[in-house]
Short mmCIF file of N, CA and C in Angstrom, two decimals:
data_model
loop_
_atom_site.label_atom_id
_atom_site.label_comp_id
_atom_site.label_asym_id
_atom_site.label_seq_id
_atom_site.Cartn_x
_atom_site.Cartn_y
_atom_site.Cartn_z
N UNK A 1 0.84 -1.18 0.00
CA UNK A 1 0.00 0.00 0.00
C UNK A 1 0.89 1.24 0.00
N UNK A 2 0.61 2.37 -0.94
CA UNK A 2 1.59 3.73 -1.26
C UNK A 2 0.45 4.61 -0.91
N UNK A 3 0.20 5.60 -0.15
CA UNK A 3 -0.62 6.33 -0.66
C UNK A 3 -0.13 7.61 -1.23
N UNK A 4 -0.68 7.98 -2.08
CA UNK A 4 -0.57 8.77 -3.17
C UNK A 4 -0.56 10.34 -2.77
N UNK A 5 -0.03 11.11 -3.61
CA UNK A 5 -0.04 12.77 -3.44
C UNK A 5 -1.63 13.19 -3.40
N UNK A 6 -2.49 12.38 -3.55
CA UNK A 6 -3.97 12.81 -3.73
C UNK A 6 -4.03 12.61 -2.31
N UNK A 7 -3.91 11.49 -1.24
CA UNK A 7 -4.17 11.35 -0.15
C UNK A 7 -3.84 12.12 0.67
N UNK A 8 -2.18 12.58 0.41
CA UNK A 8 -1.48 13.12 1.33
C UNK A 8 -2.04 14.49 1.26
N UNK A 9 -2.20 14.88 -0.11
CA UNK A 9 -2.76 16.30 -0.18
C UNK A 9 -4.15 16.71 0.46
N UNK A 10 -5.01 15.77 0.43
CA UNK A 10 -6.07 15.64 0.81
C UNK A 10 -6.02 15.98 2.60
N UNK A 11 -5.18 15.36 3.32
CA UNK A 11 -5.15 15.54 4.47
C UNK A 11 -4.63 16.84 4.78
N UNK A 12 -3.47 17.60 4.20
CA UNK A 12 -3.05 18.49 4.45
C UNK A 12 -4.09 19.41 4.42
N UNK A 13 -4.65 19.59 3.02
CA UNK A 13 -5.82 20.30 2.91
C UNK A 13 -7.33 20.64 4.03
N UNK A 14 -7.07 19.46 4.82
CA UNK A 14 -8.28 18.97 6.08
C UNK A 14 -7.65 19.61 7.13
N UNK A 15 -6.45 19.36 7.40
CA UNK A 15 -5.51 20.46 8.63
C UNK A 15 -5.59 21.49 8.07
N UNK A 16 -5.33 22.01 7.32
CA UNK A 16 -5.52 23.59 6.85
C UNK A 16 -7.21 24.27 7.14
N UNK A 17 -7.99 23.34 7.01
CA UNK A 17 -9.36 24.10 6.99
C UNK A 17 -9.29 23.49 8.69
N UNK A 18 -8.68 22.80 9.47
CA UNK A 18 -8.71 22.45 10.89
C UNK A 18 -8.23 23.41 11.40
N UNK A 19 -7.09 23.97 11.41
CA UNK A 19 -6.53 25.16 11.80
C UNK A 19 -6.67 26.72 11.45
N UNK A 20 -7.41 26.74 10.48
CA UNK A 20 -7.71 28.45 9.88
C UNK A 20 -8.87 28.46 9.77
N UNK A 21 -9.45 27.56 9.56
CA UNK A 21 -10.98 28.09 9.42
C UNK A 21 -12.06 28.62 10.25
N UNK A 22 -12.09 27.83 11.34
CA UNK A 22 -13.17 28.27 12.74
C UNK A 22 -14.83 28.49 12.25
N UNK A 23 -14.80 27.56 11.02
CA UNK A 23 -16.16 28.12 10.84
C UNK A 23 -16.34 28.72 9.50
N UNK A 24 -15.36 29.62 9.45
CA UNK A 24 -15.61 30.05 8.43
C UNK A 24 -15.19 29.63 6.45
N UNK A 25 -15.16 29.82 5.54
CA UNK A 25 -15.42 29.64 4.69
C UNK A 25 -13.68 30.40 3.93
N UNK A 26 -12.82 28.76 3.76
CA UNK A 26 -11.48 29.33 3.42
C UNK A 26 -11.35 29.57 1.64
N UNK A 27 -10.95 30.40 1.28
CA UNK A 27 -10.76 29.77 -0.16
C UNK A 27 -9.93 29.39 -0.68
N UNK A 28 -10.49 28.58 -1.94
CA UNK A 28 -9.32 27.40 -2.49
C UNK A 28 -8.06 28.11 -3.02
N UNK A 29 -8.11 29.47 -3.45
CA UNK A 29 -6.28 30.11 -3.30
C UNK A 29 -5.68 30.15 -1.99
N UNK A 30 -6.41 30.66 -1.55
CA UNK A 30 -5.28 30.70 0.30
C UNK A 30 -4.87 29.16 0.40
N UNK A 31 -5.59 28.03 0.32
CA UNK A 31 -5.13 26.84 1.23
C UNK A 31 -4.26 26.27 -0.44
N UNK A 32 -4.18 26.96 -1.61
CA UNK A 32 -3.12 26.58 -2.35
C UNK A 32 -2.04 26.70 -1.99
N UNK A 33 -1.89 28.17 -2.02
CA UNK A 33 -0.84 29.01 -1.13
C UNK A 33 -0.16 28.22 -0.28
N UNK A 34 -1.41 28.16 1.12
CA UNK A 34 -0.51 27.91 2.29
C UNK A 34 0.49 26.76 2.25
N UNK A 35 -0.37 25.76 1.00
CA UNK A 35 0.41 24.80 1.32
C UNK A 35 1.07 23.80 0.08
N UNK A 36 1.07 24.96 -0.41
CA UNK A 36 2.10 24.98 -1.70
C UNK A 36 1.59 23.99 -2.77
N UNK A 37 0.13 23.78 -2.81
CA UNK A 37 -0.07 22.56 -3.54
C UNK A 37 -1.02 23.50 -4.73
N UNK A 38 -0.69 22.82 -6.04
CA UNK A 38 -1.27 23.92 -7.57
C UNK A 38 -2.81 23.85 -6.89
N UNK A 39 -3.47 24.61 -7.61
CA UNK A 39 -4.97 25.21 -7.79
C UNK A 39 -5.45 24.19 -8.86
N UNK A 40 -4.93 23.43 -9.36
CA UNK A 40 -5.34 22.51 -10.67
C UNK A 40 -5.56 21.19 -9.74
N UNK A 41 -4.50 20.82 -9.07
CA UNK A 41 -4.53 20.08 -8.05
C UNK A 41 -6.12 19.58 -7.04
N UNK A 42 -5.58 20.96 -6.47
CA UNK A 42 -6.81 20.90 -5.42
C UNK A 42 -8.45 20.84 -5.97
N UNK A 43 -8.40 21.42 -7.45
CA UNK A 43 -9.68 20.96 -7.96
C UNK A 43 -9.78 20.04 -8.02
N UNK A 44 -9.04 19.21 -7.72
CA UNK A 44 -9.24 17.34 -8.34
C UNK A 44 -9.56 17.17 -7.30
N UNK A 45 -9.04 17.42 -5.79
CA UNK A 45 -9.27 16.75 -4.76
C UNK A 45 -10.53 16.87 -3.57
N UNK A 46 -11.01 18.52 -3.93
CA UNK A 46 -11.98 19.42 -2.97
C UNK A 46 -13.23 18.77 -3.57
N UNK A 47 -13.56 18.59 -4.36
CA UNK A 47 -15.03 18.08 -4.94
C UNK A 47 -15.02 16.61 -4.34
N UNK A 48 -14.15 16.00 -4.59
CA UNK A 48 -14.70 14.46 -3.85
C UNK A 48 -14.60 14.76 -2.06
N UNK A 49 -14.13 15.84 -1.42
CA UNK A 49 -14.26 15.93 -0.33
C UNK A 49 -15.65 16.06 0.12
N UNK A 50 -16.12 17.09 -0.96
CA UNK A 50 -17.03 18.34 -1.03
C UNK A 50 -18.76 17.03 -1.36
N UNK A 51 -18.62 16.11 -2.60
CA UNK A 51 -19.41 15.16 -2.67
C UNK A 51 -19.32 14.05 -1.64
N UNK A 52 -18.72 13.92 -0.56
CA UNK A 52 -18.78 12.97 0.19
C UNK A 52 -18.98 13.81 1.99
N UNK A 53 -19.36 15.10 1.68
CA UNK A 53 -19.68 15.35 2.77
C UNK A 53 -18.49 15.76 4.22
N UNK A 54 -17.16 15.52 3.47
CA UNK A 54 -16.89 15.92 4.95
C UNK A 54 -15.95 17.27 4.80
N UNK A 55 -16.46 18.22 3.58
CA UNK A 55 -16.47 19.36 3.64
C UNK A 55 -17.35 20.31 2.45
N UNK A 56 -17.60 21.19 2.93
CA UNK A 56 -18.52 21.86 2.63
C UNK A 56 -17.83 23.46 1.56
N UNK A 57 -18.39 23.60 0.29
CA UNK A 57 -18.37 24.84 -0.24
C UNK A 57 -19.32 25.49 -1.15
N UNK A 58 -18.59 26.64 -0.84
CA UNK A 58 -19.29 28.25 -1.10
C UNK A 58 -19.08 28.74 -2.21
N UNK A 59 -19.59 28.85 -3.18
CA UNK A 59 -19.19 29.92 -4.18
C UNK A 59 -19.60 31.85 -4.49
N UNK A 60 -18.45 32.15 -4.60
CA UNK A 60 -19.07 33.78 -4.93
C UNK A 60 -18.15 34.51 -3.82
N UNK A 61 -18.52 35.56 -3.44
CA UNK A 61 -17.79 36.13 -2.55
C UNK A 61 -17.77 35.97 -1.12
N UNK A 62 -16.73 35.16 -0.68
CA UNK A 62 -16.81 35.31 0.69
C UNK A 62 -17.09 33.56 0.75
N UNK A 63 -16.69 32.62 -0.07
CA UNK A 63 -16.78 31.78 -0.36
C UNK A 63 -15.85 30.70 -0.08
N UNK A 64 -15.53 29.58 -0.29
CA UNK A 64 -14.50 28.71 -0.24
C UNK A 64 -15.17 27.19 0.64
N UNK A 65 -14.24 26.67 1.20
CA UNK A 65 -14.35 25.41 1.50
C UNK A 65 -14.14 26.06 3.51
N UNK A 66 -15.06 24.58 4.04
CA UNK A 66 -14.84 24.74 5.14
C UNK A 66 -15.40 23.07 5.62
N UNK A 67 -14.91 22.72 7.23
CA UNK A 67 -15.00 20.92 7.18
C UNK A 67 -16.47 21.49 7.96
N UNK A 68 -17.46 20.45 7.73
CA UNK A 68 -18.87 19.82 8.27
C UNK A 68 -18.88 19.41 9.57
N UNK A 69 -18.04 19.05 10.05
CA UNK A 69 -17.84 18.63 11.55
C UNK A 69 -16.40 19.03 12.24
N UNK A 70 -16.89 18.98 13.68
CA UNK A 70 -15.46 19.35 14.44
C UNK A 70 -14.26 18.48 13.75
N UNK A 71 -12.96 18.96 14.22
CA UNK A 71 -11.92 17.95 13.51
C UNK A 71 -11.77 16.68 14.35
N UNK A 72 -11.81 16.49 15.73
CA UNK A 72 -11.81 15.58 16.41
C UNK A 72 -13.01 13.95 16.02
N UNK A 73 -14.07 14.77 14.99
CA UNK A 73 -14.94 14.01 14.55
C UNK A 73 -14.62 13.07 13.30
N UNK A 74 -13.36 13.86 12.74
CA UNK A 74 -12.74 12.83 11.40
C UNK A 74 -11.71 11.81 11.53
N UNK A 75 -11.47 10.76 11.19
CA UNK A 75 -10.75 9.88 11.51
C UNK A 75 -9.57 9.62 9.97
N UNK A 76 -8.31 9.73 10.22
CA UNK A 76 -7.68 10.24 8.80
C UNK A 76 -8.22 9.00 7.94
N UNK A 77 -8.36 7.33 9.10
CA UNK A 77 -8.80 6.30 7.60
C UNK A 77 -9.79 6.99 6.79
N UNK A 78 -10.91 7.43 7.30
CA UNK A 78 -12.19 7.64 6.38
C UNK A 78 -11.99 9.13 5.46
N UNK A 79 -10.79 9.66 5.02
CA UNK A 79 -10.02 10.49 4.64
C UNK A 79 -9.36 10.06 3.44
N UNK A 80 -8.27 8.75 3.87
CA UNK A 80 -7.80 8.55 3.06
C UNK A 80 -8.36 7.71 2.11
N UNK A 81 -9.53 6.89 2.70
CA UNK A 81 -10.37 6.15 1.73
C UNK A 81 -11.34 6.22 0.28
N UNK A 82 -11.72 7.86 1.41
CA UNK A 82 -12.30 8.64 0.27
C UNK A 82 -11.79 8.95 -1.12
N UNK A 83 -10.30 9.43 -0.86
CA UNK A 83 -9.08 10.15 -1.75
C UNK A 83 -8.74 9.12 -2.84
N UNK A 84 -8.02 7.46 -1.60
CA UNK A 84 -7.28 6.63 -2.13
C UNK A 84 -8.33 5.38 -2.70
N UNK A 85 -9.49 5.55 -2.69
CA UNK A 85 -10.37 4.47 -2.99
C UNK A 85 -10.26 2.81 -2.03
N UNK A 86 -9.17 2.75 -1.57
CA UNK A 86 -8.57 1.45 -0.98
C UNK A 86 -7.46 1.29 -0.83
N UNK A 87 -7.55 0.87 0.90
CA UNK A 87 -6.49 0.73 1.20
C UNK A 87 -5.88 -0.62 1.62
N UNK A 88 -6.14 -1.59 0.87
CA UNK A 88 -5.46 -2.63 1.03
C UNK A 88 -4.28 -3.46 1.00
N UNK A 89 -3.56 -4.28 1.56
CA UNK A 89 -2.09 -4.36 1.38
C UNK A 89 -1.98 -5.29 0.05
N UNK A 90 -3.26 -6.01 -0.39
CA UNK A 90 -2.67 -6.90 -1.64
C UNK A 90 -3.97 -6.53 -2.17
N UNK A 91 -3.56 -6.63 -3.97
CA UNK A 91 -5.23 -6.36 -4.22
C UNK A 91 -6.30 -8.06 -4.30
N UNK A 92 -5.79 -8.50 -3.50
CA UNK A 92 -7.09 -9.67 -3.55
C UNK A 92 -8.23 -9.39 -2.56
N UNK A 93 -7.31 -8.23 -1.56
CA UNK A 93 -8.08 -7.87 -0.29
C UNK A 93 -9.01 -6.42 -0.81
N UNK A 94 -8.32 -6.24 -2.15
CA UNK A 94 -9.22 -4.94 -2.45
C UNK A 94 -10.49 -4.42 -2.49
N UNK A 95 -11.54 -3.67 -2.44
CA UNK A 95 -13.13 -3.49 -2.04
C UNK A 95 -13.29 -3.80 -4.18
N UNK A 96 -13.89 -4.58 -3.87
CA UNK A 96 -14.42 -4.89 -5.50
C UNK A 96 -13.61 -5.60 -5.94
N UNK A 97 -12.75 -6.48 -5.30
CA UNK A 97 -11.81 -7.22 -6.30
C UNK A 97 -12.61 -8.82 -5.83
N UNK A 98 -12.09 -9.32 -7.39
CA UNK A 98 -13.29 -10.74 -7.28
C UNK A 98 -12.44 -11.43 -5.97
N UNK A 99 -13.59 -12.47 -5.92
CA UNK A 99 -13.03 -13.25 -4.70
C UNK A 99 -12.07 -14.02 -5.04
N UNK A 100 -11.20 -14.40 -4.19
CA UNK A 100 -9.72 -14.99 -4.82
C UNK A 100 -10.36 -16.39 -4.80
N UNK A 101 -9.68 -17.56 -5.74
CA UNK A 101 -10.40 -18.42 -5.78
C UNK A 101 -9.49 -19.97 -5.03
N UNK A 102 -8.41 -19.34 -4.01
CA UNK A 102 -7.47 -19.64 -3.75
C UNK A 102 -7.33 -19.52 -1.99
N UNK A 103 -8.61 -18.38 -1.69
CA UNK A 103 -8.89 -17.93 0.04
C UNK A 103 -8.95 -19.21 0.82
N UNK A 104 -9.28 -20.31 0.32
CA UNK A 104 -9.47 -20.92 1.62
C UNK A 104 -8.41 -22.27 1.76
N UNK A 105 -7.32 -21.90 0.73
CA UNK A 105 -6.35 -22.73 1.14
C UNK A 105 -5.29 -21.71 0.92
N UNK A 106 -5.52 -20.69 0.93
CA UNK A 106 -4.18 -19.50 1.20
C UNK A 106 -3.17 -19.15 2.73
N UNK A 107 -2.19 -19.77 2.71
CA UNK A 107 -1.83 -19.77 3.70
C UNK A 107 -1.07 -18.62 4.24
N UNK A 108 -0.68 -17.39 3.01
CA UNK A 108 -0.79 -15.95 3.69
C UNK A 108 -1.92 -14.85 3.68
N UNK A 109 -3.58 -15.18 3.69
CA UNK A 109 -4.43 -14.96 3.70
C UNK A 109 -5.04 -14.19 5.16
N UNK A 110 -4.52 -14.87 6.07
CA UNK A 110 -4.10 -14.64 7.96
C UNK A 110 -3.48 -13.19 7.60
N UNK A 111 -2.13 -13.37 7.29
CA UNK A 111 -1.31 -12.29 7.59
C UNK A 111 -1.60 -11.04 6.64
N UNK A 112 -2.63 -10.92 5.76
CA UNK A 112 -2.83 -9.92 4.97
C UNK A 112 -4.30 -9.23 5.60
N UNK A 113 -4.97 -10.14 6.23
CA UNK A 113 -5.90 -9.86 6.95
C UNK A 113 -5.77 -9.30 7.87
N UNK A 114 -4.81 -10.01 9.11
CA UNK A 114 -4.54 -9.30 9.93
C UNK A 114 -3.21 -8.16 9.74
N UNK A 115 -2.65 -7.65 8.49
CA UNK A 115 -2.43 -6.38 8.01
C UNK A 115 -3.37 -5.70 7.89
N UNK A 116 -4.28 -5.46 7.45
CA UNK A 116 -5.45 -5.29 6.76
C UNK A 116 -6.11 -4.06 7.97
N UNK A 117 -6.43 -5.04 8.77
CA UNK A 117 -6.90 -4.62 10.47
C UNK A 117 -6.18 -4.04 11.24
N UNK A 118 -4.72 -4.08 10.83
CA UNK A 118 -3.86 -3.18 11.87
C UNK A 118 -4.00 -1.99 11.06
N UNK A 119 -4.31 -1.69 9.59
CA UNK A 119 -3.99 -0.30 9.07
C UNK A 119 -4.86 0.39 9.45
N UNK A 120 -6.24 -0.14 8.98
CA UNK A 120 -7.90 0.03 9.25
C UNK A 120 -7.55 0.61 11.04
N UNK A 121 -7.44 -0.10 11.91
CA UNK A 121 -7.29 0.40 13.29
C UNK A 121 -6.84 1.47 13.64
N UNK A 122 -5.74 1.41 12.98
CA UNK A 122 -4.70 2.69 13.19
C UNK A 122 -4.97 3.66 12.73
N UNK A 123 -5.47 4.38 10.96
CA UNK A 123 -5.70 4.97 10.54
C UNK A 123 -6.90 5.70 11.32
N UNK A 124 -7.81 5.10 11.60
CA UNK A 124 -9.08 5.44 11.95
C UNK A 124 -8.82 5.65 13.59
N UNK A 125 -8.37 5.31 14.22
CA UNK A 125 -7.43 5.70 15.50
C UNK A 125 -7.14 6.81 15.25
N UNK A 126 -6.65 8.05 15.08
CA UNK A 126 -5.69 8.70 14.33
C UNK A 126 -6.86 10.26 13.98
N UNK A 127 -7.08 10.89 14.81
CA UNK A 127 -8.32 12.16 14.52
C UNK A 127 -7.47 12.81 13.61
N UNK A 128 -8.13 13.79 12.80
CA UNK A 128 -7.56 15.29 12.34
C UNK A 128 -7.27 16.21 13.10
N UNK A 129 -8.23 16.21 14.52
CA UNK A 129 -7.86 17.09 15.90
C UNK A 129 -6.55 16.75 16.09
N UNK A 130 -5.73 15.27 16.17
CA UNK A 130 -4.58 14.81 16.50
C UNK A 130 -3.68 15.61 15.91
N UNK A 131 -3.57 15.26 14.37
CA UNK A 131 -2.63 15.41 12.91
C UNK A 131 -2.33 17.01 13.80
N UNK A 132 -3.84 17.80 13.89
CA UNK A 132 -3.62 19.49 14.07
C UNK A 132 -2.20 19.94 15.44
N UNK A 133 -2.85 18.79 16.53
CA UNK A 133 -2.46 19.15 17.89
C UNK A 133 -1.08 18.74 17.84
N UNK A 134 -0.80 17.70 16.67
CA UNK A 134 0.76 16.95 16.42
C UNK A 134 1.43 16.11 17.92
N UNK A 135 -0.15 14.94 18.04
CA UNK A 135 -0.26 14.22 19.09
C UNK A 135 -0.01 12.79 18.50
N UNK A 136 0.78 12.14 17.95
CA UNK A 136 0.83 11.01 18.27
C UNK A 136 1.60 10.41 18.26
#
């Protein structure tokens, strides 16, 4: 599992509206800016935030992006899932990948599983309040 400049950007982008926003409504040049990532970029990434609800935007003046819930309420897995589509360590374990036809005499099937569950745990362990407070 790699996750990608979409993920990573994605989170940065979630600390940025965690730390500057308070509510209010940032726009997508400032959090380019702040954090050095293109404006071409962040269009790719703010709409699937923006269609999945765990941030919210404004258009027109006085406009921009801002998160739907406290940050302590986001968990970075359900972040990066959104971004990275899946986060699995092999793709047999992938969400939509056919069933392996090999699972029930796979004898590293255990250890990808229980990979699987340590990422899932951890990730989702892991608030945006944290990432902000630089607690872990």
């Amino acid at each position: 599992m790699i996750i990608s400049t979409r993920g990573r950007y994605a989170l940065r982008v979630m600390i940025d509206l965690a730390e500057n926003g308070g509510g209010d409504y940032i726009p997508m040049k400032t959090i380019a800016e702040r954090q050095g990532i293109s404006l071409k970029y962040l269009e790719r990434i703010l709409p699937v935030l923006t269609r999945n609800g765990i941030v919210e935007g404004q258009q027109g003046k006085g406009g921009g992006y801002r998160l739907t819930r406290a940050p302590e309420e986001y968990g970075v897995g359900e972040i990066l899932r959104l971004t990275e589509g899946d986060l699995s360590p092999v793709s047999c374990m992938a969400c939509g990948a056919e069933p392996c036809r090999q699972r029930c005499r796979c004898k590293t099937y255990p250890l990808w599983a229980g990979l699987q569950a340590t990422i899932d745990r951890y990730l989702d362990n892991i608030t945006l309040a944290a990432l902000v407070a630089e607690e872990l």
